[in-house]
mmCIF file of C-alpha atoms in Angstrom:
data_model
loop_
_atom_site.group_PDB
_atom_site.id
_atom_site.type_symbol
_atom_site.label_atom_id
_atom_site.label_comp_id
_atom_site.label_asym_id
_atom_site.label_seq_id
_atom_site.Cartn_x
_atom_site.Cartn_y
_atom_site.Cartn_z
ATOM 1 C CA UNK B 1 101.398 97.456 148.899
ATOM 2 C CA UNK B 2 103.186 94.090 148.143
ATOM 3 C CA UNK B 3 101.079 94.269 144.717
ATOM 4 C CA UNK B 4 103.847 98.421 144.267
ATOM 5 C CA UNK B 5 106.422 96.400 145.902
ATOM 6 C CA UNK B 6 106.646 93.239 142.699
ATOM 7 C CA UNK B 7 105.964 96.276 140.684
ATOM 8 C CA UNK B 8 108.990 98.105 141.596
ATOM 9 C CA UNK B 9 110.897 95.010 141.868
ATOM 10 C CA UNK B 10 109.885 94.019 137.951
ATOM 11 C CA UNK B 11 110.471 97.738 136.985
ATOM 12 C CA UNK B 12 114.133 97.780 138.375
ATOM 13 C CA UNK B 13 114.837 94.319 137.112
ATOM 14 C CA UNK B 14 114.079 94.900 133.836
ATOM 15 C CA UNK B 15 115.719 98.747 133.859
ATOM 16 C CA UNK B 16 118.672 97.032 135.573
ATOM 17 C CA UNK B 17 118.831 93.984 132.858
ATOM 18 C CA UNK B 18 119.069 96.064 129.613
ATOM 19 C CA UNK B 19 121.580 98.752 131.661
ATOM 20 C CA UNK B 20 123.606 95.606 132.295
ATOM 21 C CA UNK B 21 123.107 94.572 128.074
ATOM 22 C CA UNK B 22 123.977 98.454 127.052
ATOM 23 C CA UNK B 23 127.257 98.987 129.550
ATOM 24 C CA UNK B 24 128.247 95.353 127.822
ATOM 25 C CA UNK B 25 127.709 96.279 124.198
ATOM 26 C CA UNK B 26 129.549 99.182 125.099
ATOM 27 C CA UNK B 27 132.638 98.081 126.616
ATOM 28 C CA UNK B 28 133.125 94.979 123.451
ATOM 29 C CA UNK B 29 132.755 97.585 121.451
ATOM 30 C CA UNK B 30 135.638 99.620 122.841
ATOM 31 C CA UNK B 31 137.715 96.440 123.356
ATOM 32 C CA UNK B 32 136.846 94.945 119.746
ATOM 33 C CA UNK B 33 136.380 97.865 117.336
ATOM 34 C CA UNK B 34 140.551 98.726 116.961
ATOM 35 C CA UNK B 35 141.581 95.478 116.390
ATOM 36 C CA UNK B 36 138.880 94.794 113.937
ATOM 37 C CA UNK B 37 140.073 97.350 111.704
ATOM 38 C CA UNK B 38 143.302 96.645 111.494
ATOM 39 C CA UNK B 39 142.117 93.282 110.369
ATOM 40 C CA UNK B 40 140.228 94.717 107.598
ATOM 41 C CA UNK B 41 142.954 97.238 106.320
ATOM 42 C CA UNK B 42 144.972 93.806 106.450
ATOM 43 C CA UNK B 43 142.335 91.794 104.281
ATOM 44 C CA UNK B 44 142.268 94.373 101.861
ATOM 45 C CA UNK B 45 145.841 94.492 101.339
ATOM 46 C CA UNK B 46 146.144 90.934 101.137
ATOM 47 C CA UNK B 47 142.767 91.303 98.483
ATOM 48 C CA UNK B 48 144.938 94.083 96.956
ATOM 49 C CA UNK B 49 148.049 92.067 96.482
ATOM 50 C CA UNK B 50 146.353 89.165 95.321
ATOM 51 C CA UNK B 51 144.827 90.696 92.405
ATOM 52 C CA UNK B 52 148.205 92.467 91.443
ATOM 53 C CA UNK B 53 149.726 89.186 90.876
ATOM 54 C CA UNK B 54 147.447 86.507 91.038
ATOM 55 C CA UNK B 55 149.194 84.804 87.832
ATOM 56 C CA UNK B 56 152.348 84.848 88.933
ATOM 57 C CA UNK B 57 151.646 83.031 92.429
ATOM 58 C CA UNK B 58 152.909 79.724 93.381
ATOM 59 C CA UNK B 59 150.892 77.134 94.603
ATOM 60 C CA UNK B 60 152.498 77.541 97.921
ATOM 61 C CA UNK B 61 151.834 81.286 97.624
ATOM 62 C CA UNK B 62 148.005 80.444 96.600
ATOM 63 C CA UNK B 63 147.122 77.963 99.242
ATOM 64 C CA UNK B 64 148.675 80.929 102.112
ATOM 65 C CA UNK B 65 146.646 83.286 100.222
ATOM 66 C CA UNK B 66 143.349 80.661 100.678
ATOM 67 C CA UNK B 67 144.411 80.287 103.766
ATOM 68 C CA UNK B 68 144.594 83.935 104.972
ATOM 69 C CA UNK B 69 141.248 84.487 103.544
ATOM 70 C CA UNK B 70 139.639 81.707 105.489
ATOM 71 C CA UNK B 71 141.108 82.815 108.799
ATOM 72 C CA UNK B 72 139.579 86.574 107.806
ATOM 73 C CA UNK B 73 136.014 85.247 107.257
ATOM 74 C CA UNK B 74 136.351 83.353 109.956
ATOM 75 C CA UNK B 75 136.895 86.348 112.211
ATOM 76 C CA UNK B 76 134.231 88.002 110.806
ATOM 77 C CA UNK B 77 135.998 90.097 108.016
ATOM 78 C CA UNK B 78 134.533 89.501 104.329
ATOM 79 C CA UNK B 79 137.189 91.171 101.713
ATOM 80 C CA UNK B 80 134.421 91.866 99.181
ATOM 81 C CA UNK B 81 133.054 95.066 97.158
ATOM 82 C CA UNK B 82 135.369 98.074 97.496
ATOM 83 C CA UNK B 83 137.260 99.292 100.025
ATOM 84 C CA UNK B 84 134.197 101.605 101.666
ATOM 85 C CA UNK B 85 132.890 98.584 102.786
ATOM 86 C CA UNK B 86 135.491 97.938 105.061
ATOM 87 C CA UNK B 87 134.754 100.872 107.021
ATOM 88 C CA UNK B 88 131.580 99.331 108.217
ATOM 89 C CA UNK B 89 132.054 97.711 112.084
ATOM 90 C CA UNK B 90 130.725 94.513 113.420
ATOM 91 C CA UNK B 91 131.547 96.229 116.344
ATOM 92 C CA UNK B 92 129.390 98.999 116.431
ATOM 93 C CA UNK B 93 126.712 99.637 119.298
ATOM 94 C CA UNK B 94 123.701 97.964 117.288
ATOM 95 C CA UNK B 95 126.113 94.894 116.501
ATOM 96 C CA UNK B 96 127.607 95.049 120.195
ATOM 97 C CA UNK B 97 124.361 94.724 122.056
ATOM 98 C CA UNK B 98 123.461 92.259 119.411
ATOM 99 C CA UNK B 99 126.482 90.296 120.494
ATOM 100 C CA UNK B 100 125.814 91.240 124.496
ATOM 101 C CA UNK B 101 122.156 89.454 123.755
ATOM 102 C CA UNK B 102 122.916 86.212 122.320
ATOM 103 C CA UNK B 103 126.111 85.955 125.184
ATOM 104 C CA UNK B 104 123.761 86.265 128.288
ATOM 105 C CA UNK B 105 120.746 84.490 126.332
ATOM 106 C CA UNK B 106 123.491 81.076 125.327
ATOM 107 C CA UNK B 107 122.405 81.242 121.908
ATOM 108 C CA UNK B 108 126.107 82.126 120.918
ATOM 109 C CA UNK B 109 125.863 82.197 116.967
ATOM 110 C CA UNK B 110 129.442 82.355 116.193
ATOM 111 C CA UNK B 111 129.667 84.454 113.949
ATOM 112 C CA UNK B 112 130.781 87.330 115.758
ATOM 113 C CA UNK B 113 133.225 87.128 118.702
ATOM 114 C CA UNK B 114 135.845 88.786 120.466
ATOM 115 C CA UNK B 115 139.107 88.580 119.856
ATOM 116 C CA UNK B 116 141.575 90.531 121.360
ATOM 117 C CA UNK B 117 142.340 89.319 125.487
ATOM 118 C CA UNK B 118 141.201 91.962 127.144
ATOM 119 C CA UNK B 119 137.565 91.225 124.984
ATOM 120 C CA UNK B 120 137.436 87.402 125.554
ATOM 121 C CA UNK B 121 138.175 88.175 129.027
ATOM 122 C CA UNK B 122 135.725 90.696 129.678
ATOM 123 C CA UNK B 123 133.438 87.742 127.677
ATOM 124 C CA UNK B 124 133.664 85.124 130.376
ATOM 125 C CA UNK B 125 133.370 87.485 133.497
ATOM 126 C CA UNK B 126 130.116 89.063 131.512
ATOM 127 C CA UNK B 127 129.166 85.608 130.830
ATOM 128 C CA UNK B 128 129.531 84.478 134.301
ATOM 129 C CA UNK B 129 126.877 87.319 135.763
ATOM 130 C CA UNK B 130 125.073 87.980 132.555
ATOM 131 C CA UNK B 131 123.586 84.521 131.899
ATOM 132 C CA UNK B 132 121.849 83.947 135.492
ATOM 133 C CA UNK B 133 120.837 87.858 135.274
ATOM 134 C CA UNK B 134 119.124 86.459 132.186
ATOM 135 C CA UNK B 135 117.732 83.549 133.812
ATOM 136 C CA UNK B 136 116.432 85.626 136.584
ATOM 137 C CA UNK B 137 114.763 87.751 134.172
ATOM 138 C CA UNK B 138 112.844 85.565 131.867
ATOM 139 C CA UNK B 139 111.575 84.099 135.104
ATOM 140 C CA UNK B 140 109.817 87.269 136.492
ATOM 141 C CA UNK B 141 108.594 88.169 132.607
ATOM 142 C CA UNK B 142 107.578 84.980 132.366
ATOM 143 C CA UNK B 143 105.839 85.251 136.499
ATOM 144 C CA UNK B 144 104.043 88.260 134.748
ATOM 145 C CA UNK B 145 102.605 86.615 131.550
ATOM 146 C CA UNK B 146 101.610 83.451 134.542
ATOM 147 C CA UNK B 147 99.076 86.512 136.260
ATOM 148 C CA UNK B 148 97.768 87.046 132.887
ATOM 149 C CA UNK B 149 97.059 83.294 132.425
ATOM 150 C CA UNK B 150 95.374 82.973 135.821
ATOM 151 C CA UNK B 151 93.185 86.322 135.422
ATOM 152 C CA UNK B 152 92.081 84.734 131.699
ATOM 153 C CA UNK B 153 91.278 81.206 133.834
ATOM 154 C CA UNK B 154 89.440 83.168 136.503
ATOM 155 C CA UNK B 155 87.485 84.792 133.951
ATOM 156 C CA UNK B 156 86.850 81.487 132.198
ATOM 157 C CA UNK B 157 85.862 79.559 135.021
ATOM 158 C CA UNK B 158 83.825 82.285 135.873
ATOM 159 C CA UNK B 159 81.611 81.599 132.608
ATOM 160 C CA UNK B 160 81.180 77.839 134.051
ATOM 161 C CA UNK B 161 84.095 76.299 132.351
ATOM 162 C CA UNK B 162 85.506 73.308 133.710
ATOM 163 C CA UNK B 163 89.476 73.711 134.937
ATOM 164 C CA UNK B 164 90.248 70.949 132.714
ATOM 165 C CA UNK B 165 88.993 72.726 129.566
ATOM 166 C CA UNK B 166 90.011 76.056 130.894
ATOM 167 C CA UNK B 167 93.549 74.502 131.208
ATOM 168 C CA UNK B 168 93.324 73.329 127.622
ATOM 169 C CA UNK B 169 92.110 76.642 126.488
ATOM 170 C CA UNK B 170 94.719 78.733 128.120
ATOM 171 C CA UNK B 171 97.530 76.840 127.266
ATOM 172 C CA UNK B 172 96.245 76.657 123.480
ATOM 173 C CA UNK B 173 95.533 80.349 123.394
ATOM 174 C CA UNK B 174 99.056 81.242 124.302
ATOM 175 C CA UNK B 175 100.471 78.448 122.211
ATOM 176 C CA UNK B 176 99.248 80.136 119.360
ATOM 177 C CA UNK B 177 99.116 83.724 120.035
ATOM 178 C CA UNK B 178 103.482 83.286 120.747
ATOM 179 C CA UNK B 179 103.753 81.213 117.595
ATOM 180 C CA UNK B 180 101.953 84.424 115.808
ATOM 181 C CA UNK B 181 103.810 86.840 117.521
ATOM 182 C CA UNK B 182 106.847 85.454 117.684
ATOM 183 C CA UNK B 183 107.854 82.972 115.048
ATOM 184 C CA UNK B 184 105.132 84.054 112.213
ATOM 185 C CA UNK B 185 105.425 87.604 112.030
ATOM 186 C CA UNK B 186 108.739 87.933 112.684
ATOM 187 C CA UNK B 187 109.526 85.604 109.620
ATOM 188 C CA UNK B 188 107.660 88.298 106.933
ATOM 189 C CA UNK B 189 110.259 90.855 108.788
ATOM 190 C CA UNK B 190 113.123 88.873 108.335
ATOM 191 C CA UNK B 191 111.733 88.031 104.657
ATOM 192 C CA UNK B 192 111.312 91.491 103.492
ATOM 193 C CA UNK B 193 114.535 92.479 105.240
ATOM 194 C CA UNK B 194 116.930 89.808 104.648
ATOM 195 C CA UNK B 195 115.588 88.887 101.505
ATOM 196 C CA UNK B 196 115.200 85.070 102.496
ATOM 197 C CA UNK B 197 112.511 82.547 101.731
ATOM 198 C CA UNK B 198 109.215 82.070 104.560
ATOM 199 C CA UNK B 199 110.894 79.010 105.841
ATOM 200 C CA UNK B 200 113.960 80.274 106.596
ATOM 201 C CA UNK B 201 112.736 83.058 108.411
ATOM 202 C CA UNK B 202 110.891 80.428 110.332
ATOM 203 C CA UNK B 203 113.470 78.355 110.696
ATOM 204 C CA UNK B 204 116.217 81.039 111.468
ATOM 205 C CA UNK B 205 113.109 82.250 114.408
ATOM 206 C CA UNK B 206 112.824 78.581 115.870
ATOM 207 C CA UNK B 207 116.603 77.850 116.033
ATOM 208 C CA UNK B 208 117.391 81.559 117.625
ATOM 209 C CA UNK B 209 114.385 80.563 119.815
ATOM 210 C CA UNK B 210 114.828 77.712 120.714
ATOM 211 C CA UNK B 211 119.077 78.968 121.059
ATOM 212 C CA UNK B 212 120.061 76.189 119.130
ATOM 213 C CA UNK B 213 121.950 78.688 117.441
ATOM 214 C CA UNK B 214 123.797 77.223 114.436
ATOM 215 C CA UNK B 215 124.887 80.073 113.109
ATOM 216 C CA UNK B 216 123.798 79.510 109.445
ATOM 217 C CA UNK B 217 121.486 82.166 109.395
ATOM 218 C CA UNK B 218 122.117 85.322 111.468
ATOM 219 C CA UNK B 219 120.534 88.808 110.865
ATOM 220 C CA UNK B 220 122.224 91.825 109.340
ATOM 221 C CA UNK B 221 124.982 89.856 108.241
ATOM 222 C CA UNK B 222 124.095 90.348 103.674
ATOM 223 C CA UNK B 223 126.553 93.359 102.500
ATOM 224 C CA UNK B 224 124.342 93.383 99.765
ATOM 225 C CA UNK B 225 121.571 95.137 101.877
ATOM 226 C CA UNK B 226 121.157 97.915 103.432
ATOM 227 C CA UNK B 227 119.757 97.684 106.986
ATOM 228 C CA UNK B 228 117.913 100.719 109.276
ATOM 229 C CA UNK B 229 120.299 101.709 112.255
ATOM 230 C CA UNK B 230 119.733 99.832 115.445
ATOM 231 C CA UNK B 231 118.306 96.655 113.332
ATOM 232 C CA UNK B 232 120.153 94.165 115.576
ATOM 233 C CA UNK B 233 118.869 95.784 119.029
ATOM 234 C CA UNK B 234 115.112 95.068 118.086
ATOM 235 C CA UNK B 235 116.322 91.452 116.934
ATOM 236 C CA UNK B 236 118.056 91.424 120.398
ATOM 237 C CA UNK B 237 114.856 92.790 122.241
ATOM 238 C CA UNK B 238 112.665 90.054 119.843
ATOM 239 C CA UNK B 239 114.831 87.039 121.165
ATOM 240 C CA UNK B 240 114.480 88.248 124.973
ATOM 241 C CA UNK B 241 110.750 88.556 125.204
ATOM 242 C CA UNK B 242 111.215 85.131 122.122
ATOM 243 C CA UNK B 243 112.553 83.969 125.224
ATOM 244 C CA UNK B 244 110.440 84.405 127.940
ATOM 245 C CA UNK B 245 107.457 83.288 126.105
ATOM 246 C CA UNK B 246 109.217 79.779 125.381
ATOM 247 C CA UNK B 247 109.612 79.429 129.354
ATOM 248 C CA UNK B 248 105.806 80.349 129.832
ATOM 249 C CA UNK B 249 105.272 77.500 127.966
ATOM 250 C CA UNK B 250 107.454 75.263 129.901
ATOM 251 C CA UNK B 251 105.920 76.962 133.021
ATOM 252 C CA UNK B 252 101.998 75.656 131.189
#
């Protein structure tokens, strides 16, 4: 019975976790998507302008212009390619619960946020219950993947290893099972996808991992490519379970 009951108790933490993540991603999205795109029709009349008299600016005129630009990219909006391109959201649900992910999980990139104040608002009072939500979660995933290191001890010691060794050997095996799973893998993904080297898949998985989060690398962020719908949420999903495993470790 108390076996069903931390069942149940996993099952509707879990459930209740990624309802939490999906009612987020969709309220920024609702808050964010408007003003976004009326800061891209705005970059590309700016672009527009620009290239209509680019020779005849002043250097006043050009360093507003450099200005402008830096303030768009800043906020997320790249004026580049034609003007299709500008229909594409950061705000939309894949991006959203992307954004909802690396909020609760502290990794905060920085390379998307919100901006208008009823977003950054909603932000801090997501913030505020999201993060120990997330705390509360990697510790019962990580609880779980504890059992599983006990029941491979028990069935170690039960071959006549010594708890010393079987300590070694447990620790080891998830060491490098996580790094496989978690950090190798994930890097031919992100290589194939993203088109960057090995290393900086690897290092893009450590520093998301670890949520370091620089911000120099962040996935689905190349116009150049063209990425499967919901991309982001299995990055998301990645860097939660990414997450837990790093605290099992901790936990060893």
């Amino acid at each position: 019975r108390a076996m069903c009951s931390g069942k149940l108790q996993t099952g509707l933490l879990v459930a209740g976790y990624f309802v939490y993540l999906l009612m987020g991603a969709a309220v920024f999205q609702a808050l964010e998507r408007t003003a976004e795109k009326q800061e891209k029709m705005a970059a590309a009349q700016m672009k527009k302008a620009f290239l209509q008299s680019f020779t005849q600016l002043t250097v006043v005129e050009m360093e507003q212009f450099v200005k402008n630009l830096t303030e768009a990219i800043q906020n997320g909006v790249y004026p580049v390619g034609n003007e299709s391109q500008f229909e594409e959201s950061n705000w939309d649900f894949s991006n959203s619960f992307f954004f909802a992910g690396t909020v609760v999980s502290t990794i905060g990139y920085g390379t998307l946020h919100p901006k208008t104040a009823g977003g950054q608002i909603f932000c801090v009072f997501f913030a505020l219950f999201g993060i120990p939500l997330n705390i509360v979660f990697l510790h019962r995933v990580g609880k779980m993947l504890s059992l599983l290191c006990k029941k491979l001890g028990k069935f170690l010691y039960e071959k006549g290893m010594r708890k010393k060794k079987i300590k070694f050997l447990t620790l080891l095996f998830f060491l490098v099972t996580g790094i496989l799973v978690f950090l190798c893998l994930p890097s031919i993904f992100f290589q194939k996808t993203e088109g960057w080297s090995y290393s900086e898949g690897i290092y893009f998985a450590f520093i998301t991992l670890s949520t370091i989060g620089f911000g120099d690398y962040v996935v689905g962020k190349n116009s150049d490519r063209n990425y499967f719908s919901y991309y982001r949420v299995l990055v998301a999903i990645w860097i939660l379970f990414g997450l837990a495993w790093i605290a099992l470790l901790f936990n060893l």
